[in-house]
């Protein structure tokens, strides 16, 4: 069936083999691709300026009549100049064309045209060289396309116009009618037409809005589909009544109301035989680990297995030790699996997992490898989610019969963004910090301040405190930069930290080395830890109360927040120093704004605004599509609306049976094509 849309561009006038190749090189093969080739910008010819008001060197639209016949001047071989005067009643303007014989021939005295170009003063008159010339019936808003292949604006316009003519009647609406109505959206056909040839600016806006909405709607629909498919699977229903009071009695503090609420939400989910898919958001230090522990306890007491995945080896080790010690009291067993686990040990762990002897497996990415097989895995927890993309998330959920899945965020993010990143999940928020937490006082200082700052650090250490000094070592960089950075760290220590118990911690150390260092720090044998961002996520040493971040300008806001989150975890008053000699005004502003707030939600919003979504999310890793129309910052409101609309559609299964949904499904698949996410499995 030839809908016009699918035909090769060569069916259009003036497109032969050579041109078709050039178009294809720009990604335009089908007629429909031309429709999707949206203008870069627009030229508003509907409001011309009076010639009397032209300004030297400024672009202007003029609508005027030709008052003098064209004069032809042959400058040299291959260069002919055409010159004529136009008048709009307010004044006279000289137009100059080069070599455009065909155009010049149409410039007959008495005819009116629209001219767009830069006005230049020539003596008492203005001149416009090589303007864009349009007939007066084109007095509307003209599309301006990004040019390629040496084609002119006119040519591209003509092709798009033709493409519109051929395929417009065949453009199918993909959004459900009631959604169009409810959200006041323009029809797809109208929108295509208006985005290329808008009647006025208002229509153009509406058309653009429609495409943004459509894109975000399709994306949300994909997420809802992932979710719906997951919910079609069966999970082990953990419906044994578990007395949690033993667990709570083993925790040295009482949980916050928010923690209790979130644990309860998870337990309610897991009682069902539908896989839980839940994200826990909570600011740094809000106590997500103990929530995970409670949920694991509940699972294991239901005679099932659980696993917990952490983004770094250090964090995995730390979690392992915490859970091992906590669960020992209950006779529950727990193993650690990372990239550096020895083969023999690994084999043993595998056996214990398969026999069901092992209740909990903790580890890094190593957990998603195929050889990891459980006897009856019922719960998967991913900690500090920021590092794991949608794809890894879905890989993890494919282990065994579909286990319940809990994801814990690294950095809290505003709700609208959570919809994008975690839109396929239910959301629980720990919106309360444990009692007795004091805000971390944060200061931005220059390196002139080093002496005073480190003196302060010594005082704090003398009073029983501990400190982190973070140097931005390049973790995976060349040895040179590592050496340079290590040298810098050594220099700092020799200069300012002499005589203190200082140790280094960086990503290049072996797992055991890292563990040993961290242990000594946890035990308080080591007072100062000079480290790289390996401590960025999750590390928990409540006694530490000083955080110094050297070259703070090199870090993003969310990362700084993570780093600062390593202190202020206990009851000690904590301090964070950002050391930076940057002269950059924007950077200074960014760092100062960071000093002013401890609120992770605010910080992530600001971070996103400053860095843009690509950087913030790490587009590639996160598995997000690259949106063509939507801008995640500008279009946040549309996103919420689109997400809600998609939810309503997926809640009505009957709708999917309607023939019109075929186009919609196809569009969703098309969007997710770029993400290597299989939304159908
Ligand atoms: P995060 O949410 O950043 O992962 P953690 O789970 O590591 O935070 O908890 C941070 C610190 O707060 C830990 O030392 C933990 O023992 C402590 N903590 C957690 N919940 C409470 C609570 N309800 N009361 C007191 N301290 C708590
Ligand atoms: Mg944590």
Short mmCIF file of C-alpha atoms in Angstrom, two decimals, residues 49-526:
data_model
loop_
_atom_site.label_atom_id
_atom_site.label_comp_id
_atom_site.label_asym_id
_atom_site.label_seq_id
_atom_site.Cartn_x
_atom_site.Cartn_y
_atom_site.Cartn_z
CA UNK A 49 8.93 47.40 7.85
CA UNK A 50 8.54 50.75 6.11
CA UNK A 51 11.56 51.58 3.99
CA UNK A 52 11.71 54.92 5.80
CA UNK A 53 12.47 53.06 9.02
CA UNK A 54 15.25 50.79 7.77
CA UNK A 55 18.35 50.65 9.94
CA UNK A 56 21.84 50.28 8.56
CA UNK A 57 23.16 46.73 8.88
CA UNK A 58 19.92 45.27 10.20
CA UNK A 59 17.86 42.51 8.57
CA UNK A 60 14.40 43.56 7.51
CA UNK A 61 11.34 42.48 5.60
CA UNK A 62 10.16 45.03 3.05
CA UNK A 63 7.07 44.89 0.88
CA UNK A 64 7.40 47.22 -2.07
CA UNK A 65 6.63 47.87 -5.71
CA UNK A 66 9.21 47.91 -8.47
CA UNK A 67 9.48 51.47 -9.73
CA UNK A 68 12.38 51.31 -12.13
CA UNK A 69 13.24 48.67 -14.70
CA UNK A 70 16.09 46.30 -13.97
CA UNK A 71 19.53 47.47 -15.05
CA UNK A 72 21.91 44.76 -16.07
CA UNK A 73 25.63 45.27 -15.50
CA UNK A 74 28.13 42.71 -16.63
CA UNK A 75 30.96 42.93 -14.11
CA UNK A 76 33.15 40.26 -15.60
CA UNK A 77 32.83 36.84 -17.11
CA UNK A 78 30.38 34.77 -15.07
CA UNK A 79 29.33 37.73 -12.96
CA UNK A 80 26.31 39.79 -13.89
CA UNK A 81 24.69 42.27 -11.60
CA UNK A 82 21.01 43.19 -11.70
CA UNK A 83 19.91 46.37 -10.04
CA UNK A 84 16.49 47.96 -9.58
CA UNK A 85 14.62 50.31 -7.27
CA UNK A 86 11.53 49.53 -5.22
CA UNK A 87 9.22 51.86 -3.32
CA UNK A 88 6.66 51.23 -0.59
CA UNK A 89 5.33 54.78 -0.37
CA UNK A 90 7.57 55.65 2.55
CA UNK A 91 10.80 55.60 0.62
CA UNK A 92 12.93 54.03 -2.04
CA UNK A 93 15.24 51.03 -1.75
CA UNK A 94 17.84 49.76 -4.17
CA UNK A 95 17.88 45.98 -4.74
CA UNK A 96 20.97 44.22 -6.06
CA UNK A 97 21.05 40.67 -7.40
CA UNK A 98 24.01 38.69 -8.67
CA UNK A 99 23.66 36.28 -11.57
CA UNK A 100 20.03 35.57 -10.77
CA UNK A 101 18.85 36.12 -14.29
CA UNK A 102 15.69 34.09 -13.86
CA UNK A 103 14.59 36.07 -10.81
CA UNK A 104 15.56 39.38 -12.35
CA UNK A 105 13.41 38.65 -15.35
CA UNK A 106 10.32 38.62 -13.15
CA UNK A 107 10.99 42.02 -11.59
CA UNK A 108 8.75 44.05 -13.88
CA UNK A 109 7.84 47.64 -13.07
CA UNK A 110 4.56 47.90 -11.17
CA UNK A 111 4.80 44.48 -9.58
CA UNK A 112 4.89 44.08 -5.82
CA UNK A 113 7.18 41.66 -3.96
CA UNK A 114 8.45 40.93 -0.49
CA UNK A 115 12.16 41.33 0.10
CA UNK A 116 14.08 39.99 3.05
CA UNK A 117 17.70 40.84 3.63
CA UNK A 118 20.17 43.15 5.30
CA UNK A 119 19.71 46.85 4.59
CA UNK A 120 22.96 48.76 4.03
CA UNK A 121 23.21 52.49 3.79
CA UNK A 122 24.65 53.72 0.47
CA UNK A 123 24.85 57.51 0.61
CA UNK A 124 21.31 58.83 1.11
CA UNK A 125 19.69 55.56 0.13
CA UNK A 126 19.47 52.04 1.39
CA UNK A 127 20.50 49.02 -0.57
CA UNK A 128 19.67 45.34 -0.10
CA UNK A 129 21.98 42.83 -1.76
CA UNK A 130 20.78 39.33 -2.70
CA UNK A 131 17.60 39.45 -0.66
CA UNK A 132 15.21 36.59 -0.41
CA UNK A 133 12.35 37.50 -2.74
CA UNK A 134 8.83 36.22 -2.28
CA UNK A 135 5.62 36.92 -4.10
CA UNK A 136 3.02 38.73 -2.03
CA UNK A 137 0.82 35.68 -1.76
CA UNK A 138 3.65 34.18 0.32
CA UNK A 139 3.29 36.98 2.84
CA UNK A 140 2.93 34.58 5.75
CA UNK A 141 5.47 32.82 7.90
CA UNK A 142 8.05 30.98 5.87
CA UNK A 143 9.96 27.93 7.08
CA UNK A 144 13.74 28.08 7.07
CA UNK A 145 15.37 24.67 6.86
CA UNK A 146 18.83 23.61 7.82
CA UNK A 147 20.50 23.24 4.44
CA UNK A 148 22.53 20.30 3.24
CA UNK A 149 23.86 18.75 0.06
CA UNK A 150 24.24 22.17 -1.54
CA UNK A 151 20.48 22.55 -2.01
CA UNK A 152 18.88 25.95 -1.79
CA UNK A 153 16.24 26.96 0.72
CA UNK A 154 13.78 27.26 -2.17
CA UNK A 155 14.41 23.74 -3.32
CA UNK A 156 14.04 22.17 0.11
CA UNK A 157 10.87 24.16 0.65
CA UNK A 158 9.45 23.01 -2.63
CA UNK A 159 10.12 19.36 -1.80
CA UNK A 160 8.62 19.61 1.64
CA UNK A 161 5.61 21.36 0.19
CA UNK A 162 5.17 18.62 -2.35
CA UNK A 163 5.68 15.94 0.24
CA UNK A 164 2.99 17.56 2.35
CA UNK A 165 0.61 17.64 -0.58
CA UNK A 166 1.14 13.99 -1.41
CA UNK A 167 1.03 12.51 2.04
CA UNK A 168 -1.03 14.87 4.15
CA UNK A 169 -4.32 13.10 3.40
CA UNK A 170 -2.72 9.84 4.49
CA UNK A 171 -1.30 10.99 7.78
CA UNK A 172 -2.95 8.98 10.49
CA UNK A 173 -3.80 10.35 13.86
CA UNK A 174 -1.97 8.31 16.46
CA UNK A 175 -3.21 9.93 19.64
CA UNK A 176 -6.58 8.76 20.96
CA UNK A 177 -9.40 11.15 20.19
CA UNK A 178 -10.36 11.78 23.80
CA UNK A 179 -6.79 12.72 24.65
CA UNK A 180 -6.69 15.21 21.79
CA UNK A 181 -9.82 16.74 23.18
CA UNK A 182 -8.92 16.66 26.84
CA UNK A 183 -5.51 18.26 26.29
CA UNK A 184 -6.66 20.59 23.53
CA UNK A 185 -4.15 19.19 21.04
CA UNK A 186 -4.01 19.88 17.34
CA UNK A 187 -4.62 16.93 15.05
CA UNK A 188 -1.54 15.29 13.57
CA UNK A 189 -2.41 16.29 10.05
CA UNK A 190 -2.97 19.89 10.99
CA UNK A 191 0.20 19.92 13.05
CA UNK A 192 2.37 18.69 10.17
CA UNK A 193 0.93 21.28 7.91
CA UNK A 194 1.26 24.04 10.47
CA UNK A 195 4.79 23.22 11.50
CA UNK A 196 5.96 23.70 7.91
CA UNK A 197 3.58 26.42 6.86
CA UNK A 198 2.09 28.10 9.92
CA UNK A 199 -0.77 30.54 9.46
CA UNK A 200 0.48 32.57 12.38
CA UNK A 201 2.75 32.25 15.37
CA UNK A 202 -0.01 30.94 17.59
CA UNK A 203 -0.77 28.01 15.28
CA UNK A 204 2.92 27.28 15.05
CA UNK A 205 3.17 27.09 18.84
CA UNK A 206 0.21 24.75 19.01
CA UNK A 207 1.70 22.52 16.35
CA UNK A 208 5.05 22.35 18.14
CA UNK A 209 3.31 21.63 21.40
CA UNK A 210 1.43 18.79 19.81
CA UNK A 211 4.68 17.14 18.69
CA UNK A 212 6.30 17.60 22.08
CA UNK A 213 3.28 16.10 23.75
CA UNK A 214 3.18 13.25 21.27
CA UNK A 215 6.81 12.38 21.84
CA UNK A 216 6.56 12.45 25.63
CA UNK A 217 3.31 10.55 25.47
CA UNK A 218 4.88 7.81 23.37
CA UNK A 219 7.81 7.65 25.74
CA UNK A 220 5.53 7.39 28.76
CA UNK A 221 3.43 4.82 26.99
CA UNK A 222 6.57 2.76 26.49
CA UNK A 223 7.36 2.99 30.19
CA UNK A 224 3.82 2.05 31.10
CA UNK A 225 4.06 -0.87 28.73
CA UNK A 226 7.26 -2.08 30.35
CA UNK A 227 5.44 -1.82 33.63
CA UNK A 228 2.29 -3.51 32.39
CA UNK A 229 4.28 -6.38 30.90
CA UNK A 230 6.15 -6.78 34.13
CA UNK A 231 2.88 -6.93 35.97
CA UNK A 232 1.65 -9.71 33.74
CA UNK A 233 4.44 -11.83 35.14
CA UNK A 234 4.18 -13.77 38.30
CA UNK A 235 6.23 -13.06 41.34
CA UNK A 236 6.42 -15.12 44.48
CA UNK A 237 3.74 -13.80 46.80
CA UNK A 238 5.36 -13.22 50.17
CA UNK A 239 2.23 -13.57 52.22
CA UNK A 240 3.46 -15.22 55.39
CA UNK A 241 2.72 -13.05 58.42
CA UNK A 242 6.11 -11.87 59.65
CA UNK A 243 6.61 -10.37 63.04
CA UNK A 244 8.96 -7.50 62.30
CA UNK A 245 9.47 -6.52 65.92
CA UNK A 246 12.53 -8.78 66.28
CA UNK A 247 14.08 -6.93 63.44
CA UNK A 248 13.32 -3.49 64.81
CA UNK A 249 14.66 -4.54 68.19
CA UNK A 250 18.01 -5.28 66.57
CA UNK A 251 18.35 -1.76 65.19
CA UNK A 252 20.08 0.64 67.60
CA UNK A 253 17.72 3.52 66.87
CA UNK A 254 14.06 3.87 66.13
CA UNK A 255 13.08 4.34 62.54
CA UNK A 256 11.51 7.56 61.28
CA UNK A 257 7.87 7.59 60.34
CA UNK A 258 8.88 7.94 56.71
CA UNK A 259 11.06 4.84 56.91
CA UNK A 260 8.23 2.84 58.48
CA UNK A 261 5.81 4.02 55.84
CA UNK A 262 8.10 3.04 52.97
CA UNK A 263 8.82 -0.38 54.44
CA UNK A 264 5.09 -0.95 54.77
CA UNK A 265 4.53 0.10 51.13
CA UNK A 266 7.08 -2.46 50.01
CA UNK A 267 5.64 -5.24 52.15
CA UNK A 268 2.15 -4.61 50.82
CA UNK A 269 3.51 -4.85 47.27
CA UNK A 270 5.34 -8.08 47.93
CA UNK A 271 2.33 -9.81 49.40
CA UNK A 272 0.92 -9.92 45.89
CA UNK A 273 2.03 -12.27 43.15
CA UNK A 274 2.60 -9.30 40.86
CA UNK A 275 6.24 -8.21 40.78
CA UNK A 276 6.85 -5.07 42.81
CA UNK A 277 8.60 -2.34 40.84
CA UNK A 278 9.33 0.39 43.27
CA UNK A 279 11.77 3.26 43.53
CA UNK A 280 12.72 4.74 46.87
CA UNK A 281 13.70 8.35 46.79
CA UNK A 282 15.29 9.92 49.80
CA UNK A 283 17.92 12.51 50.37
CA UNK A 284 21.48 11.53 51.17
CA UNK A 285 21.57 10.21 54.71
CA UNK A 286 17.83 9.70 55.00
CA UNK A 287 18.43 6.06 55.94
CA UNK A 288 17.65 3.96 52.90
CA UNK A 289 19.92 1.07 53.90
CA UNK A 290 17.91 0.09 56.93
CA UNK A 291 14.74 0.17 54.82
CA UNK A 292 16.41 -2.25 52.44
CA UNK A 293 17.39 -4.38 55.41
CA UNK A 294 13.82 -4.53 56.69
CA UNK A 295 12.50 -5.53 53.30
CA UNK A 296 15.19 -8.20 52.91
CA UNK A 297 14.44 -9.50 56.39
CA UNK A 298 10.78 -9.81 55.46
CA UNK A 299 11.69 -11.69 52.28
CA UNK A 300 14.10 -14.10 53.88
CA UNK A 301 11.64 -14.78 56.71
CA UNK A 302 9.28 -15.79 53.92
CA UNK A 303 11.85 -18.48 53.09
CA UNK A 304 13.02 -16.78 49.92
CA UNK A 305 16.30 -15.32 48.71
CA UNK A 306 17.23 -11.71 48.06
CA UNK A 307 20.03 -9.88 46.30
CA UNK A 308 21.37 -6.38 46.58
CA UNK A 309 23.40 -4.67 43.89
CA UNK A 310 25.63 -1.67 44.56
CA UNK A 311 27.37 0.54 41.99
CA UNK A 312 30.88 0.32 43.46
CA UNK A 313 32.92 -2.38 45.08
CA UNK A 314 33.53 -0.29 48.18
CA UNK A 315 29.86 0.20 48.72
CA UNK A 316 29.14 -3.47 48.09
CA UNK A 317 31.71 -4.42 50.70
CA UNK A 318 30.31 -1.98 53.16
CA UNK A 319 26.78 -3.19 52.65
CA UNK A 320 27.97 -6.76 52.94
CA UNK A 321 29.57 -6.16 56.31
CA UNK A 322 26.55 -4.27 57.59
CA UNK A 323 24.08 -6.95 56.53
CA UNK A 324 26.31 -9.80 57.63
CA UNK A 325 26.60 -8.39 61.14
CA UNK A 326 22.94 -7.46 61.36
CA UNK A 327 21.62 -10.76 60.01
CA UNK A 328 24.01 -12.94 61.95
CA UNK A 329 21.84 -12.34 65.00
CA UNK A 330 18.96 -13.97 63.18
CA UNK A 331 20.95 -16.82 61.75
CA UNK A 332 20.58 -15.55 58.20
CA UNK A 333 23.43 -16.07 55.76
CA UNK A 334 24.88 -13.55 53.40
CA UNK A 335 27.59 -13.57 50.70
CA UNK A 336 29.55 -11.03 48.72
CA UNK A 337 30.19 -11.32 45.01
CA UNK A 338 32.26 -8.77 43.13
CA UNK A 339 34.66 -8.69 40.23
CA UNK A 340 37.48 -9.63 42.56
CA UNK A 341 35.86 -12.65 44.17
CA UNK A 342 38.19 -15.63 43.64
CA UNK A 343 36.89 -18.42 41.38
CA UNK A 344 36.88 -21.04 44.12
CA UNK A 345 34.93 -18.82 46.43
CA UNK A 346 32.61 -17.87 43.64
CA UNK A 347 31.88 -21.50 42.92
CA UNK A 348 31.07 -22.07 46.54
CA UNK A 349 28.71 -19.11 46.62
CA UNK A 350 26.97 -20.38 43.49
CA UNK A 351 26.42 -23.74 45.09
CA UNK A 352 25.05 -22.22 48.24
CA UNK A 353 22.73 -19.99 46.24
CA UNK A 354 21.40 -22.93 44.30
CA UNK A 355 20.95 -25.13 47.31
CA UNK A 356 19.13 -22.30 49.04
CA UNK A 357 21.62 -22.25 51.92
CA UNK A 358 22.50 -18.66 51.14
CA UNK A 359 19.77 -16.13 51.92
CA UNK A 360 21.23 -12.90 50.63
CA UNK A 361 23.74 -12.09 47.91
CA UNK A 362 25.36 -8.67 47.81
CA UNK A 363 27.56 -7.44 45.02
CA UNK A 364 28.34 -5.19 42.13
CA UNK A 365 27.44 -5.52 38.45
CA UNK A 366 28.81 -9.03 38.77
CA UNK A 367 25.32 -10.01 39.90
CA UNK A 368 23.82 -9.59 36.46
CA UNK A 369 26.05 -12.22 34.94
CA UNK A 370 24.39 -15.31 33.59
CA UNK A 371 26.08 -17.79 35.87
CA UNK A 372 24.43 -16.27 38.94
CA UNK A 373 21.49 -18.58 39.58
CA UNK A 374 19.33 -18.60 42.66
CA UNK A 375 17.14 -21.30 44.09
CA UNK A 376 14.24 -19.00 44.87
CA UNK A 377 15.09 -15.37 44.37
CA UNK A 378 12.16 -13.18 45.38
CA UNK A 379 13.67 -9.73 45.81
CA UNK A 380 16.21 -7.70 43.94
CA UNK A 381 17.41 -4.39 45.34
CA UNK A 382 19.48 -1.91 43.39
CA UNK A 383 21.20 0.69 45.53
CA UNK A 384 22.23 4.14 44.38
CA UNK A 385 20.38 3.76 41.16
CA UNK A 386 21.81 6.81 39.40
CA UNK A 387 24.57 4.63 38.04
CA UNK A 388 22.40 1.96 36.55
CA UNK A 389 20.44 2.58 33.39
CA UNK A 390 17.04 1.30 32.43
CA UNK A 391 18.67 -1.48 30.53
CA UNK A 392 20.61 -2.93 33.44
CA UNK A 393 17.51 -2.56 35.53
CA UNK A 394 15.52 -4.65 33.12
CA UNK A 395 18.30 -7.24 32.85
CA UNK A 396 18.28 -7.65 36.56
CA UNK A 397 14.55 -8.11 36.67
CA UNK A 398 14.80 -10.98 34.23
CA UNK A 399 16.57 -13.25 36.68
CA UNK A 400 14.56 -16.30 37.69
CA UNK A 401 10.82 -16.00 37.86
CA UNK A 402 10.22 -12.35 38.05
CA UNK A 403 11.39 -11.21 41.48
CA UNK A 404 10.14 -8.13 43.25
CA UNK A 405 12.35 -5.16 42.50
CA UNK A 406 13.29 -2.25 44.67
CA UNK A 407 15.48 0.57 43.46
CA UNK A 408 17.05 3.12 45.77
CA UNK A 409 17.97 6.48 44.32
CA UNK A 410 21.40 7.99 44.73
CA UNK A 411 20.27 11.55 44.45
CA UNK A 412 16.76 12.73 45.00
CA UNK A 413 15.32 14.30 41.90
CA UNK A 414 12.21 16.39 41.28
CA UNK A 415 9.08 14.41 40.58
CA UNK A 416 8.82 15.42 36.95
CA UNK A 417 12.29 14.05 36.31
CA UNK A 418 11.62 10.91 38.24
CA UNK A 419 8.85 10.32 35.73
CA UNK A 420 11.38 10.29 32.95
CA UNK A 421 14.06 8.26 34.64
CA UNK A 422 11.92 5.92 36.67
CA UNK A 423 8.55 6.36 35.06
CA UNK A 424 7.89 2.64 34.91
CA UNK A 425 8.07 2.35 38.69
CA UNK A 426 6.00 3.19 41.73
CA UNK A 427 7.52 5.85 43.87
CA UNK A 428 8.11 5.90 47.65
CA UNK A 429 9.66 8.95 49.22
CA UNK A 430 11.57 9.12 52.51
CA UNK A 431 10.84 12.75 53.15
CA UNK A 432 12.23 12.95 56.65
CA UNK A 433 15.75 12.80 58.05
CA UNK A 434 16.57 10.88 61.24
CA UNK A 435 16.17 13.00 64.34
CA UNK A 436 19.18 14.91 65.58
CA UNK A 437 20.69 15.58 62.15
CA UNK A 438 22.25 19.00 61.85
CA UNK A 439 22.71 20.68 58.55
CA UNK A 440 26.25 20.51 57.20
CA UNK A 441 27.73 24.02 57.23
CA UNK A 442 29.31 24.54 53.85
CA UNK A 443 31.89 27.13 52.82
CA UNK A 444 33.45 28.11 49.53
CA UNK A 445 37.09 29.07 50.04
CA UNK A 446 40.13 29.76 47.86
CA UNK A 447 43.41 27.90 48.27
CA UNK A 448 44.72 30.89 50.27
CA UNK A 449 42.58 29.41 52.97
CA UNK A 450 44.44 26.09 53.06
CA UNK A 451 46.50 26.84 56.16
CA UNK A 452 43.54 27.95 58.23
CA UNK A 453 41.27 25.23 56.97
CA UNK A 454 43.68 22.40 57.71
CA UNK A 455 44.42 23.91 61.12
CA UNK A 456 40.70 23.69 61.75
CA UNK A 457 40.73 20.10 60.57
CA UNK A 458 43.47 19.30 63.13
CA UNK A 459 41.41 20.86 65.90
CA UNK A 460 38.41 18.77 64.96
CA UNK A 461 40.47 15.59 64.78
CA UNK A 462 41.92 16.39 68.20
CA UNK A 463 38.36 16.51 69.48
CA UNK A 464 37.61 13.05 68.16
CA UNK A 465 36.37 13.91 64.69
CA UNK A 466 37.41 12.41 61.35
CA UNK A 467 37.85 13.95 57.95
CA UNK A 468 37.70 13.25 54.25
CA UNK A 469 39.86 15.17 51.82
CA UNK A 470 38.69 14.63 48.26
CA UNK A 471 41.05 15.30 45.38
CA UNK A 472 39.66 14.98 41.88
CA UNK A 473 41.90 12.19 40.68
CA UNK A 474 41.12 10.94 37.26
CA UNK A 475 39.96 7.45 38.06
CA UNK A 476 40.32 5.85 34.69
CA UNK A 477 42.67 8.37 33.18
CA UNK A 478 46.24 7.74 32.12
CA UNK A 479 48.80 6.92 34.71
CA UNK A 480 50.29 10.36 34.32
CA UNK A 481 47.27 12.18 35.55
CA UNK A 482 46.86 9.70 38.36
CA UNK A 483 50.46 10.22 39.34
CA UNK A 484 50.08 13.96 39.17
CA UNK A 485 47.01 13.86 41.30
CA UNK A 486 48.54 11.44 43.78
CA UNK A 487 51.57 13.69 43.99
CA UNK A 488 49.28 16.59 44.67
CA UNK A 489 47.54 14.67 47.43
CA UNK A 490 50.92 13.70 48.93
CA UNK A 491 52.05 17.28 48.81
CA UNK A 492 48.93 18.39 50.61
CA UNK A 493 49.45 15.81 53.30
CA UNK A 494 53.11 16.61 53.81
CA UNK A 495 52.30 20.26 54.04
CA UNK A 496 49.14 20.37 56.08
CA UNK A 497 48.44 16.98 57.55
CA UNK A 498 51.88 16.06 58.83
CA UNK A 499 51.77 13.89 61.91
CA UNK A 500 48.16 12.84 61.49
CA UNK A 501 47.00 9.32 60.69
CA UNK A 502 46.39 9.75 57.01
CA UNK A 503 45.59 7.12 54.42
CA UNK A 504 44.86 7.18 50.71
CA UNK A 505 41.93 5.63 48.97
CA UNK A 506 41.53 5.56 45.23
CA UNK A 507 39.97 3.50 42.50
CA UNK A 508 43.23 1.93 41.32
CA UNK A 509 43.81 0.09 44.58
CA UNK A 510 42.89 -3.55 44.84
CA UNK A 511 39.66 -4.47 46.55
CA UNK A 512 41.44 -5.76 49.64
CA UNK A 513 43.55 -2.64 49.91
CA UNK A 514 40.46 -0.49 49.67
CA UNK A 515 38.69 -2.58 52.25
CA UNK A 516 41.59 -2.39 54.68
CA UNK A 517 41.85 1.35 54.39
CA UNK A 518 38.16 1.85 54.83
CA UNK A 519 38.12 -0.46 57.83
CA UNK A 520 40.83 1.49 59.54
CA UNK A 521 38.86 4.63 58.88
CA UNK A 522 35.63 3.14 60.19
CA UNK A 523 37.44 1.89 63.31
CA UNK A 524 38.85 5.36 63.85
CA UNK A 525 42.48 4.16 63.53
CA UNK A 526 42.83 6.46 60.58
#
